[in-house]
């Protein structure tokens, strides 16, 4: 059966850690940085002094005289600072205990204080220093015992065993605290790494959404602007002989563009509302099968588009989405900047495992000196996101050209999955 988990509830209704958990936390805490160390150590010193008095009075042995009591109690005073200054406390305790034993007082009374200070030194010092201190303490103890009790071999072995055991306990606790501190540090580092990875993914997702929104809105608004201009021209050209069919067609084209943009916008923004649901809920990715719709939309906007699309078989979704957005942005720029009724050439082919894309026009290109937009920057970023490259600039014979190479071996990226 599993143990029942219990907690202590304070009168205010706040749950407090159980006693066992508090003890474990105290053991794991670094003694050099523990809060209220002097107060707690002063209480420990008082308890140890009380135990020493009981041992001196009740256990068989020579009771201390006035000087012996003074030395015995003085040996416990430095224990209040044992965690702050372990080595000076050890020296002060030894300075009081050594003459105490030399005067042949009760030898068992100062043992608790000696064990406490030895444990503290071992738990806060390096193993080499602990070994050196243990050697000095054992050597001093053996010397004093040989002078005060030459025949006490059993007592000699017992004292040495206790000293070694206490030192080993302190070293073991020190290593345990270091082990726990290492686990905590690794957990914190892993948590920071997860947070950094989450922030990086959020930044990538925001960049992807920004590119998609730019491509979608720039393309749709450009087409709507051109189609609105056509409708306005028809209405203003000859009011007496209004071509209702042409006006109706222009308005239908505007409505169709709005519907298409609304659908793509909904698909793009669903990632912002996603709560971890299935990926299919975000809608299908735009791919190479959507290129005919882009070409038809550009033709409705007045461009004369000639296409040569020799698409390969199935392509990775990320590459198909990138190619779709690159063609969309290139056609949008051609309709916007190339002048009235530009001649646009779209070429798409697969060669040596790479998708080669080219969109050229015979227009005038962007207005010199104008404020650069984010279209070309977004196109380069989109091509780079699938391991490809993109070049764009004026043609030698006039017009503007956009070329891109997209490797078909690229695995589906996050953009390709969520785009």
mmCIF file of C-alpha atoms in Angstrom:
data_model
loop_
_atom_site.group_PDB
_atom_site.id
_atom_site.type_symbol
_atom_site.label_atom_id
_atom_site.label_comp_id
_atom_site.label_asym_id
_atom_site.label_seq_id
_atom_site.Cartn_x
_atom_site.Cartn_y
_atom_site.Cartn_z
ATOM 1 C CA UNK A 1 0.000 0.000 0.000
ATOM 2 C CA UNK A 2 1.128 3.530 -0.707
ATOM 3 C CA UNK A 3 1.847 5.725 2.318
ATOM 4 C CA UNK A 4 -0.800 8.266 3.173
ATOM 5 C CA UNK A 5 0.369 11.814 2.439
ATOM 6 C CA UNK A 6 -0.421 14.162 5.272
ATOM 7 C CA UNK A 7 0.190 17.863 5.774
ATOM 8 C CA UNK A 8 -0.004 20.150 8.759
ATOM 9 C CA UNK A 9 -2.591 22.926 8.534
ATOM 10 C CA UNK A 10 -2.089 26.089 10.544
ATOM 11 C CA UNK A 11 -4.997 27.851 12.341
ATOM 12 C CA UNK A 12 -5.117 30.318 9.433
ATOM 13 C CA UNK A 13 -5.774 27.504 6.970
ATOM 14 C CA UNK A 14 -2.294 27.614 5.340
ATOM 15 C CA UNK A 15 -0.696 24.226 4.756
ATOM 16 C CA UNK A 16 2.750 23.836 6.292
ATOM 17 C CA UNK A 17 5.423 21.270 5.405
ATOM 18 C CA UNK A 18 5.458 18.121 7.497
ATOM 19 C CA UNK A 19 8.101 17.614 10.175
ATOM 20 C CA UNK A 20 9.984 15.066 8.060
ATOM 21 C CA UNK A 21 10.114 17.444 5.121
ATOM 22 C CA UNK A 22 11.432 20.238 7.335
ATOM 23 C CA UNK A 23 14.147 17.932 8.687
ATOM 24 C CA UNK A 24 15.195 16.898 5.164
ATOM 25 C CA UNK A 25 15.248 20.558 4.086
ATOM 26 C CA UNK A 26 17.424 21.419 7.073
ATOM 27 C CA UNK A 27 19.888 18.637 6.246
ATOM 28 C CA UNK A 28 20.077 19.685 2.599
ATOM 29 C CA UNK A 29 20.614 23.357 3.418
ATOM 30 C CA UNK A 30 24.143 24.740 3.188
ATOM 31 C CA UNK A 31 25.215 25.277 6.822
ATOM 32 C CA UNK A 32 27.231 28.366 5.883
ATOM 33 C CA UNK A 33 24.169 30.150 4.488
ATOM 34 C CA UNK A 34 21.458 28.817 6.810
ATOM 35 C CA UNK A 35 19.165 31.484 8.305
ATOM 36 C CA UNK A 36 19.311 32.208 12.060
ATOM 37 C CA UNK A 37 22.467 30.116 12.333
ATOM 38 C CA UNK A 38 23.844 31.860 15.435
ATOM 39 C CA UNK A 39 20.540 31.593 17.321
ATOM 40 C CA UNK A 40 20.112 27.904 16.518
ATOM 41 C CA UNK A 41 23.739 27.134 17.320
ATOM 42 C CA UNK A 42 23.452 29.001 20.636
ATOM 43 C CA UNK A 43 20.511 26.763 21.541
ATOM 44 C CA UNK A 44 22.559 23.720 20.508
ATOM 45 C CA UNK A 45 25.487 24.951 22.632
ATOM 46 C CA UNK A 46 23.207 25.337 25.664
ATOM 47 C CA UNK A 47 21.767 21.848 25.192
ATOM 48 C CA UNK A 48 25.235 20.367 24.753
ATOM 49 C CA UNK A 49 26.452 22.159 27.911
ATOM 50 C CA UNK A 50 23.462 20.807 29.836
ATOM 51 C CA UNK A 51 24.261 17.291 28.609
ATOM 52 C CA UNK A 52 27.888 17.740 29.664
ATOM 53 C CA UNK A 53 26.793 18.777 33.167
ATOM 54 C CA UNK A 54 24.527 15.721 33.436
ATOM 55 C CA UNK A 55 27.333 13.409 32.314
ATOM 56 C CA UNK A 56 29.753 14.991 34.790
ATOM 57 C CA UNK A 57 27.304 14.601 37.665
ATOM 58 C CA UNK A 58 25.681 11.249 36.972
ATOM 59 C CA UNK A 59 28.220 9.130 35.082
ATOM 60 C CA UNK A 60 31.029 7.497 37.000
ATOM 61 C CA UNK A 61 34.186 9.514 36.978
ATOM 62 C CA UNK A 62 36.047 12.256 38.748
ATOM 63 C CA UNK A 63 33.831 15.292 39.073
ATOM 64 C CA UNK A 64 35.356 18.547 37.863
ATOM 65 C CA UNK A 65 36.592 21.063 40.383
ATOM 66 C CA UNK A 66 35.948 24.796 40.068
ATOM 67 C CA UNK A 67 38.550 25.222 37.326
ATOM 68 C CA UNK A 68 37.262 22.112 35.591
ATOM 69 C CA UNK A 69 33.685 23.415 35.551
ATOM 70 C CA UNK A 70 34.933 26.721 34.177
ATOM 71 C CA UNK A 71 36.875 25.015 31.379
ATOM 72 C CA UNK A 72 33.982 22.663 30.615
ATOM 73 C CA UNK A 73 31.421 25.456 30.264
ATOM 74 C CA UNK A 74 33.895 27.695 28.411
ATOM 75 C CA UNK A 75 34.384 24.930 25.826
ATOM 76 C CA UNK A 76 30.692 25.172 24.901
ATOM 77 C CA UNK A 77 30.498 28.939 24.401
ATOM 78 C CA UNK A 78 32.225 29.012 20.962
ATOM 79 C CA UNK A 79 29.701 26.485 19.609
ATOM 80 C CA UNK A 80 27.276 29.377 19.029
ATOM 81 C CA UNK A 81 29.469 30.395 16.057
ATOM 82 C CA UNK A 82 30.395 26.914 14.878
ATOM 83 C CA UNK A 83 28.905 27.353 11.381
ATOM 84 C CA UNK A 84 30.232 30.857 10.866
ATOM 85 C CA UNK A 85 33.839 30.137 11.947
ATOM 86 C CA UNK A 86 34.354 26.345 12.136
ATOM 87 C CA UNK A 87 38.162 26.324 12.445
ATOM 88 C CA UNK A 88 38.469 29.119 15.045
ATOM 89 C CA UNK A 89 35.700 27.433 17.057
ATOM 90 C CA UNK A 90 37.599 24.133 16.904
ATOM 91 C CA UNK A 91 40.735 25.833 18.207
ATOM 92 C CA UNK A 92 38.850 27.556 21.030
ATOM 93 C CA UNK A 93 37.128 24.335 22.059
ATOM 94 C CA UNK A 94 40.445 22.490 21.972
ATOM 95 C CA UNK A 95 42.074 25.263 24.035
ATOM 96 C CA UNK A 96 39.505 24.654 26.785
ATOM 97 C CA UNK A 97 39.188 20.869 26.503
ATOM 98 C CA UNK A 98 42.908 20.113 26.463
ATOM 99 C CA UNK A 99 43.672 21.545 29.959
ATOM 100 C CA UNK A 100 40.352 20.093 31.168
ATOM 101 C CA UNK A 101 41.543 16.583 30.310
ATOM 102 C CA UNK A 102 45.079 17.348 31.492
ATOM 103 C CA UNK A 103 43.694 18.100 34.969
ATOM 104 C CA UNK A 104 42.140 14.605 34.916
ATOM 105 C CA UNK A 105 38.554 15.828 35.166
ATOM 106 C CA UNK A 106 35.574 13.747 34.043
ATOM 107 C CA UNK A 107 36.707 12.705 30.533
ATOM 108 C CA UNK A 108 33.258 11.920 29.154
ATOM 109 C CA UNK A 109 31.634 15.307 29.814
ATOM 110 C CA UNK A 110 33.239 17.343 26.959
ATOM 111 C CA UNK A 111 32.790 14.551 24.393
ATOM 112 C CA UNK A 112 29.465 15.902 22.960
ATOM 113 C CA UNK A 113 30.954 19.355 22.355
ATOM 114 C CA UNK A 114 34.025 17.808 20.757
ATOM 115 C CA UNK A 115 31.916 15.629 18.473
ATOM 116 C CA UNK A 116 29.744 18.596 17.422
ATOM 117 C CA UNK A 117 32.698 20.769 16.472
ATOM 118 C CA UNK A 118 34.470 17.913 14.648
ATOM 119 C CA UNK A 119 31.303 17.170 12.676
ATOM 120 C CA UNK A 120 30.940 20.840 11.770
ATOM 121 C CA UNK A 121 34.512 21.082 10.498
ATOM 122 C CA UNK A 122 34.124 17.905 8.430
ATOM 123 C CA UNK A 123 30.776 19.045 6.982
ATOM 124 C CA UNK A 124 32.084 22.479 5.951
ATOM 125 C CA UNK A 125 35.719 21.818 4.979
ATOM 126 C CA UNK A 126 37.371 20.037 2.105
ATOM 127 C CA UNK A 127 38.225 16.341 2.501
ATOM 128 C CA UNK A 128 41.962 17.124 2.565
ATOM 129 C CA UNK A 129 41.557 19.653 5.368
ATOM 130 C CA UNK A 130 39.272 17.245 7.243
ATOM 131 C CA UNK A 131 41.883 14.503 6.971
ATOM 132 C CA UNK A 132 44.580 16.840 8.263
ATOM 133 C CA UNK A 133 42.433 18.050 11.168
ATOM 134 C CA UNK A 134 41.409 14.473 12.024
ATOM 135 C CA UNK A 135 45.054 13.387 12.102
ATOM 136 C CA UNK A 136 45.987 16.261 14.414
ATOM 137 C CA UNK A 137 43.002 15.647 16.709
ATOM 138 C CA UNK A 138 43.613 11.894 16.930
ATOM 139 C CA UNK A 139 47.329 12.432 17.489
ATOM 140 C CA UNK A 140 46.673 14.955 20.245
ATOM 141 C CA UNK A 141 44.072 12.681 21.830
ATOM 142 C CA UNK A 142 46.410 9.706 21.785
ATOM 143 C CA UNK A 143 49.181 11.755 23.335
ATOM 144 C CA UNK A 144 46.995 13.091 26.134
ATOM 145 C CA UNK A 145 45.466 9.680 26.788
ATOM 146 C CA UNK A 146 48.914 8.138 26.980
ATOM 147 C CA UNK A 147 49.911 10.733 29.570
ATOM 148 C CA UNK A 148 46.737 10.548 31.689
ATOM 149 C CA UNK A 149 45.785 6.895 31.256
ATOM 150 C CA UNK A 150 48.682 4.811 29.930
ATOM 151 C CA UNK A 151 46.900 1.501 30.491
ATOM 152 C CA UNK A 152 43.613 2.434 28.858
ATOM 153 C CA UNK A 153 44.084 0.728 25.469
ATOM 154 C CA UNK A 154 40.359 -0.006 25.057
ATOM 155 C CA UNK A 155 39.548 3.588 25.866
ATOM 156 C CA UNK A 156 42.113 4.679 23.299
ATOM 157 C CA UNK A 157 40.525 2.565 20.559
ATOM 158 C CA UNK A 158 37.043 3.762 21.485
ATOM 159 C CA UNK A 159 38.021 7.435 21.320
ATOM 160 C CA UNK A 160 39.768 6.978 17.976
ATOM 161 C CA UNK A 161 36.758 5.131 16.556
ATOM 162 C CA UNK A 162 34.362 7.882 17.617
ATOM 163 C CA UNK A 163 36.549 10.604 16.122
ATOM 164 C CA UNK A 164 36.866 8.763 12.806
ATOM 165 C CA UNK A 165 33.126 7.992 12.697
ATOM 166 C CA UNK A 166 32.152 11.612 13.331
ATOM 167 C CA UNK A 167 34.563 12.887 10.693
ATOM 168 C CA UNK A 168 33.262 10.377 8.140
ATOM 169 C CA UNK A 169 29.699 11.405 8.965
ATOM 170 C CA UNK A 170 30.529 15.061 8.367
ATOM 171 C CA UNK A 171 32.256 14.302 5.053
ATOM 172 C CA UNK A 172 29.341 12.122 3.949
ATOM 173 C CA UNK A 173 26.813 14.846 4.759
ATOM 174 C CA UNK A 174 28.929 17.364 2.873
ATOM 175 C CA UNK A 175 29.029 15.156 -0.225
ATOM 176 C CA UNK A 176 25.287 14.549 0.072
ATOM 177 C CA UNK A 177 24.595 18.292 0.176
ATOM 178 C CA UNK A 178 26.802 18.814 -2.863
ATOM 179 C CA UNK A 179 24.917 16.058 -4.674
ATOM 180 C CA UNK A 180 21.551 17.624 -3.851
ATOM 181 C CA UNK A 181 22.835 21.071 -4.854
ATOM 182 C CA UNK A 182 24.004 19.604 -8.181
ATOM 183 C CA UNK A 183 20.574 18.084 -8.818
ATOM 184 C CA UNK A 184 18.867 21.379 -8.020
ATOM 185 C CA UNK A 185 21.260 23.282 -10.275
ATOM 186 C CA UNK A 186 20.678 20.893 -13.168
ATOM 187 C CA UNK A 187 16.925 21.138 -12.680
ATOM 188 C CA UNK A 188 17.097 24.935 -12.677
ATOM 189 C CA UNK A 189 19.329 24.914 -15.747
ATOM 190 C CA UNK A 190 16.933 22.559 -17.526
ATOM 191 C CA UNK A 191 14.037 24.830 -16.570
ATOM 192 C CA UNK A 192 15.882 27.856 -17.948
ATOM 193 C CA UNK A 193 16.637 25.940 -21.128
ATOM 194 C CA UNK A 194 12.968 25.008 -21.516
ATOM 195 C CA UNK A 195 11.931 28.621 -20.975
ATOM 196 C CA UNK A 196 14.482 29.850 -23.529
ATOM 197 C CA UNK A 197 13.302 27.223 -26.010
ATOM 198 C CA UNK A 198 9.693 28.278 -25.405
ATOM 199 C CA UNK A 199 10.594 31.940 -25.961
ATOM 200 C CA UNK A 200 12.470 31.028 -29.133
ATOM 201 C CA UNK A 201 9.511 29.067 -30.456
ATOM 202 C CA UNK A 202 7.161 31.936 -29.618
ATOM 203 C CA UNK A 203 9.432 34.363 -31.492
ATOM 204 C CA UNK A 204 9.582 32.028 -34.499
ATOM 205 C CA UNK A 205 5.805 31.602 -34.443
ATOM 206 C CA UNK A 206 5.271 35.359 -34.286
ATOM 207 C CA UNK A 207 7.663 35.859 -37.194
ATOM 208 C CA UNK A 208 5.854 33.205 -39.197
ATOM 209 C CA UNK A 209 2.464 34.763 -38.502
ATOM 210 C CA UNK A 210 3.810 38.208 -39.410
ATOM 211 C CA UNK A 211 5.119 36.878 -42.739
ATOM 212 C CA UNK A 212 1.862 35.088 -43.492
ATOM 213 C CA UNK A 213 -0.227 38.125 -42.635
ATOM 214 C CA UNK A 214 1.993 40.379 -44.725
ATOM 215 C CA UNK A 215 1.810 38.060 -47.727
ATOM 216 C CA UNK A 216 -1.919 37.528 -47.399
ATOM 217 C CA UNK A 217 -2.986 41.106 -46.737
ATOM 218 C CA UNK A 218 -0.587 42.701 -49.225
ATOM 219 C CA UNK A 219 -1.730 40.341 -51.967
ATOM 220 C CA UNK A 220 -5.446 40.659 -51.218
ATOM 221 C CA UNK A 221 -5.466 44.415 -50.657
ATOM 222 C CA UNK A 222 -3.489 44.982 -53.859
ATOM 223 C CA UNK A 223 -5.959 42.920 -55.883
ATOM 224 C CA UNK A 224 -8.936 44.625 -54.250
ATOM 225 C CA UNK A 225 -7.391 48.020 -55.003
ATOM 226 C CA UNK A 226 -6.856 47.150 -58.667
ATOM 227 C CA UNK A 227 -10.345 45.683 -59.039
ATOM 228 C CA UNK A 228 -11.903 48.704 -57.347
ATOM 229 C CA UNK A 229 -10.040 50.970 -59.756
ATOM 230 C CA UNK A 230 -11.443 48.965 -62.665
ATOM 231 C CA UNK A 231 -14.992 49.316 -61.314
ATOM 232 C CA UNK A 232 -14.510 53.045 -60.741
ATOM 233 C CA UNK A 233 -13.128 53.474 -64.262
ATOM 234 C CA UNK A 234 -16.115 51.681 -65.768
ATOM 235 C CA UNK A 235 -18.539 53.808 -63.780
ATOM 236 C CA UNK A 236 -16.807 57.074 -64.678
ATOM 237 C CA UNK A 237 -15.877 56.327 -68.310
ATOM 238 C CA UNK A 238 -19.333 56.873 -69.854
ATOM 239 C CA UNK A 239 -22.188 57.263 -67.392
ATOM 240 C CA UNK A 240 -24.731 57.416 -70.214
ATOM 241 C CA UNK A 241 -23.775 53.981 -71.425
ATOM 242 C CA UNK A 242 -23.000 52.129 -68.235
ATOM 243 C CA UNK A 243 -21.540 48.680 -68.781
ATOM 244 C CA UNK A 244 -23.380 46.934 -65.984
ATOM 245 C CA UNK A 245 -21.825 43.574 -66.830
ATOM 246 C CA UNK A 246 -18.293 44.923 -66.427
ATOM 247 C CA UNK A 247 -19.210 46.625 -63.147
ATOM 248 C CA UNK A 248 -20.854 43.455 -61.847
ATOM 249 C CA UNK A 249 -17.826 41.366 -62.835
ATOM 250 C CA UNK A 250 -15.438 43.778 -61.079
ATOM 251 C CA UNK A 251 -17.565 43.710 -57.931
ATOM 252 C CA UNK A 252 -17.790 39.911 -58.063
ATOM 253 C CA UNK A 253 -14.010 39.740 -58.363
ATOM 254 C CA UNK A 254 -13.688 41.982 -55.304
ATOM 255 C CA UNK A 255 -16.121 39.791 -53.360
ATOM 256 C CA UNK A 256 -14.259 36.637 -54.389
ATOM 257 C CA UNK A 257 -10.922 38.114 -53.330
ATOM 258 C CA UNK A 258 -12.427 39.095 -49.974
ATOM 259 C CA UNK A 259 -13.776 35.589 -49.404
ATOM 260 C CA UNK A 260 -10.440 34.004 -50.265
ATOM 261 C CA UNK A 261 -8.577 36.432 -48.008
ATOM 262 C CA UNK A 262 -11.022 35.846 -45.180
ATOM 263 C CA UNK A 263 -10.560 32.082 -45.391
ATOM 264 C CA UNK A 264 -6.767 32.292 -45.479
ATOM 265 C CA UNK A 265 -6.784 34.828 -42.664
ATOM 266 C CA UNK A 266 -8.901 32.515 -40.514
ATOM 267 C CA UNK A 267 -6.524 29.620 -41.175
ATOM 268 C CA UNK A 268 -3.502 31.775 -40.326
ATOM 269 C CA UNK A 269 -4.929 33.167 -37.099
ATOM 270 C CA UNK A 270 -6.209 29.840 -35.772
ATOM 271 C CA UNK A 271 -2.720 29.188 -34.443
ATOM 272 C CA UNK A 272 -3.283 32.063 -31.996
ATOM 273 C CA UNK A 273 -6.345 30.308 -30.593
ATOM 274 C CA UNK A 274 -4.836 26.842 -30.573
ATOM 275 C CA UNK A 275 -4.886 25.192 -27.138
ATOM 276 C CA UNK A 276 -2.935 22.092 -28.013
ATOM 277 C CA UNK A 277 -5.620 20.530 -30.185
ATOM 278 C CA UNK A 278 -4.921 18.363 -33.191
ATOM 279 C CA UNK A 279 -2.854 19.860 -35.974
ATOM 280 C CA UNK A 280 -5.623 19.161 -38.508
ATOM 281 C CA UNK A 281 -7.777 21.759 -36.759
ATOM 282 C CA UNK A 282 -5.591 24.486 -38.197
ATOM 283 C CA UNK A 283 -6.576 23.771 -41.745
ATOM 284 C CA UNK A 284 -4.480 22.575 -44.688
ATOM 285 C CA UNK A 285 -1.325 24.332 -45.783
ATOM 286 C CA UNK A 286 -1.277 26.363 -48.947
ATOM 287 C CA UNK A 287 0.929 24.551 -51.442
ATOM 288 C CA UNK A 288 1.800 24.192 -55.112
ATOM 289 C CA UNK A 289 -1.779 23.195 -55.896
ATOM 290 C CA UNK A 290 -2.803 26.765 -55.060
ATOM 291 C CA UNK A 291 -0.576 28.380 -57.718
ATOM 292 C CA UNK A 292 -3.310 28.403 -60.433
ATOM 293 C CA UNK A 293 -5.534 30.499 -58.152
ATOM 294 C CA UNK A 294 -2.700 33.003 -57.638
ATOM 295 C CA UNK A 295 -2.121 33.226 -61.381
ATOM 296 C CA UNK A 296 -5.843 33.727 -62.052
ATOM 297 C CA UNK A 297 -6.044 36.447 -59.398
ATOM 298 C CA UNK A 298 -3.076 38.270 -60.961
ATOM 299 C CA UNK A 299 -4.733 38.062 -64.373
ATOM 300 C CA UNK A 300 -7.945 39.513 -62.969
ATOM 301 C CA UNK A 301 -5.842 42.401 -61.638
ATOM 302 C CA UNK A 302 -4.625 43.134 -65.176
ATOM 303 C CA UNK A 303 -1.343 41.228 -65.386
ATOM 304 C CA UNK A 304 -0.551 39.076 -68.398
ATOM 305 C CA UNK A 305 0.824 35.970 -66.745
ATOM 306 C CA UNK A 306 2.626 33.244 -68.667
ATOM 307 C CA UNK A 307 3.351 30.198 -66.570
ATOM 308 C CA UNK A 308 5.555 27.186 -66.989
ATOM 309 C CA UNK A 309 4.980 24.951 -63.995
ATOM 310 C CA UNK A 310 6.623 21.557 -64.119
ATOM 311 C CA UNK A 311 5.976 20.539 -60.551
ATOM 312 C CA UNK A 312 7.470 17.309 -59.230
ATOM 313 C CA UNK A 313 5.606 14.756 -57.219
ATOM 314 C CA UNK A 314 4.689 15.332 -53.576
ATOM 315 C CA UNK A 315 6.898 17.946 -51.925
ATOM 316 C CA UNK A 316 7.428 18.550 -48.206
ATOM 317 C CA UNK A 317 4.608 20.701 -46.805
ATOM 318 C CA UNK A 318 7.050 23.365 -45.624
ATOM 319 C CA UNK A 319 8.609 23.681 -49.091
ATOM 320 C CA UNK A 320 5.195 23.798 -50.795
ATOM 321 C CA UNK A 321 3.977 26.498 -48.402
ATOM 322 C CA UNK A 322 7.182 28.515 -48.898
ATOM 323 C CA UNK A 323 6.908 28.282 -52.695
ATOM 324 C CA UNK A 324 3.250 29.345 -52.573
ATOM 325 C CA UNK A 325 4.015 32.407 -50.446
ATOM 326 C CA UNK A 326 7.013 33.384 -52.589
ATOM 327 C CA UNK A 327 4.928 33.275 -55.782
ATOM 328 C CA UNK A 328 2.109 35.163 -54.052
ATOM 329 C CA UNK A 329 4.426 37.968 -52.923
ATOM 330 C CA UNK A 330 6.223 38.136 -56.296
ATOM 331 C CA UNK A 331 2.941 38.380 -58.239
ATOM 332 C CA UNK A 332 1.641 40.991 -55.780
ATOM 333 C CA UNK A 333 4.761 43.102 -56.260
ATOM 334 C CA UNK A 334 4.461 42.762 -60.037
ATOM 335 C CA UNK A 335 0.824 43.932 -60.022
ATOM 336 C CA UNK A 336 1.655 46.790 -57.654
ATOM 337 C CA UNK A 337 4.932 48.093 -59.075
ATOM 338 C CA UNK A 338 5.358 46.868 -62.663
ATOM 339 C CA UNK A 339 2.858 49.311 -64.183
ATOM 340 C CA UNK A 340 -0.395 48.743 -66.121
ATOM 341 C CA UNK A 341 -0.899 45.314 -67.669
ATOM 342 C CA UNK A 342 2.590 43.954 -67.016
ATOM 343 C CA UNK A 343 3.837 40.794 -68.682
ATOM 344 C CA UNK A 344 4.781 38.329 -65.991
ATOM 345 C CA UNK A 345 6.581 35.026 -66.441
ATOM 346 C CA UNK A 346 6.297 32.279 -63.795
ATOM 347 C CA UNK A 347 8.665 29.341 -64.102
ATOM 348 C CA UNK A 348 8.714 26.421 -61.662
ATOM 349 C CA UNK A 349 10.726 23.249 -62.159
ATOM 350 C CA UNK A 350 12.488 20.506 -60.217
ATOM 351 C CA UNK A 351 16.137 19.749 -60.886
ATOM 352 C CA UNK A 352 18.574 17.585 -58.887
ATOM 353 C CA UNK A 353 16.353 17.427 -55.830
ATOM 354 C CA UNK A 354 15.867 21.199 -55.754
ATOM 355 C CA UNK A 355 12.800 23.274 -56.598
ATOM 356 C CA UNK A 356 13.754 26.221 -58.842
ATOM 357 C CA UNK A 357 11.350 29.149 -58.834
ATOM 358 C CA UNK A 358 11.474 32.273 -61.007
ATOM 359 C CA UNK A 359 9.035 35.176 -61.392
ATOM 360 C CA UNK A 360 9.972 37.937 -63.855
ATOM 361 C CA UNK A 361 8.151 40.939 -65.278
ATOM 362 C CA UNK A 362 8.819 43.642 -67.865
ATOM 363 C CA UNK A 363 7.667 46.562 -65.737
ATOM 364 C CA UNK A 364 9.479 49.474 -64.203
ATOM 365 C CA UNK A 365 9.951 47.905 -60.776
ATOM 366 C CA UNK A 366 9.691 49.747 -57.455
ATOM 367 C CA UNK A 367 9.909 53.512 -57.462
ATOM 368 C CA UNK A 368 13.567 54.573 -56.967
ATOM 369 C CA UNK A 369 14.140 56.255 -53.613
ATOM 370 C CA UNK A 370 10.923 54.878 -52.134
ATOM 371 C CA UNK A 371 10.675 53.487 -48.624
ATOM 372 C CA UNK A 372 11.558 49.788 -48.707
ATOM 373 C CA UNK A 373 8.963 47.446 -47.324
ATOM 374 C CA UNK A 374 9.179 44.080 -45.608
ATOM 375 C CA UNK A 375 8.191 41.984 -48.625
ATOM 376 C CA UNK A 376 11.665 41.045 -49.880
ATOM 377 C CA UNK A 377 12.951 40.602 -46.341
ATOM 378 C CA UNK A 378 10.074 38.249 -45.561
ATOM 379 C CA UNK A 379 10.660 36.324 -48.789
ATOM 380 C CA UNK A 380 14.317 35.770 -47.957
ATOM 381 C CA UNK A 381 13.422 34.672 -44.427
ATOM 382 C CA UNK A 382 10.801 32.271 -45.751
ATOM 383 C CA UNK A 383 13.245 30.721 -48.220
ATOM 384 C CA UNK A 384 15.893 30.445 -45.505
ATOM 385 C CA UNK A 385 13.406 28.748 -43.161
ATOM 386 C CA UNK A 386 13.375 25.668 -45.430
ATOM 387 C CA UNK A 387 17.094 25.759 -46.217
ATOM 388 C CA UNK A 388 16.778 27.629 -49.508
ATOM 389 C CA UNK A 389 18.031 30.895 -50.986
ATOM 390 C CA UNK A 390 16.364 33.818 -52.758
ATOM 391 C CA UNK A 391 17.652 36.565 -55.048
ATOM 392 C CA UNK A 392 15.617 39.558 -56.173
ATOM 393 C CA UNK A 393 16.504 42.638 -58.171
ATOM 394 C CA UNK A 394 16.133 44.523 -61.468
ATOM 395 C CA UNK A 395 16.797 42.672 -64.705
ATOM 396 C CA UNK A 396 19.509 43.742 -67.121
ATOM 397 C CA UNK A 397 16.994 44.211 -69.931
ATOM 398 C CA UNK A 398 14.383 45.945 -67.787
ATOM 399 C CA UNK A 399 11.834 44.709 -65.340
ATOM 400 C CA UNK A 400 12.255 42.828 -62.097
ATOM 401 C CA UNK A 401 13.143 39.231 -61.323
ATOM 402 C CA UNK A 402 12.755 36.996 -58.287
ATOM 403 C CA UNK A 403 14.544 33.629 -58.216
ATOM 404 C CA UNK A 404 14.573 31.069 -55.454
ATOM 405 C CA UNK A 405 15.974 27.586 -54.890
ATOM 406 C CA UNK A 406 14.269 25.371 -52.316
ATOM 407 C CA UNK A 407 15.724 21.939 -51.475
ATOM 408 C CA UNK A 408 13.114 19.194 -51.599
ATOM 409 C CA UNK A 409 14.955 17.121 -49.003
ATOM 410 C CA UNK A 410 14.115 19.631 -46.249
ATOM 411 C CA UNK A 411 12.165 18.014 -43.467
ATOM 412 C CA UNK A 412 8.903 19.558 -42.348
ATOM 413 C CA UNK A 413 9.707 22.441 -40.048
ATOM 414 C CA UNK A 414 7.445 23.896 -37.401
ATOM 415 C CA UNK A 415 6.331 26.443 -39.951
ATOM 416 C CA UNK A 416 5.483 23.750 -42.367
ATOM 417 C CA UNK A 417 3.399 21.941 -39.775
ATOM 418 C CA UNK A 418 1.604 24.958 -38.364
ATOM 419 C CA UNK A 419 1.603 27.375 -41.299
#
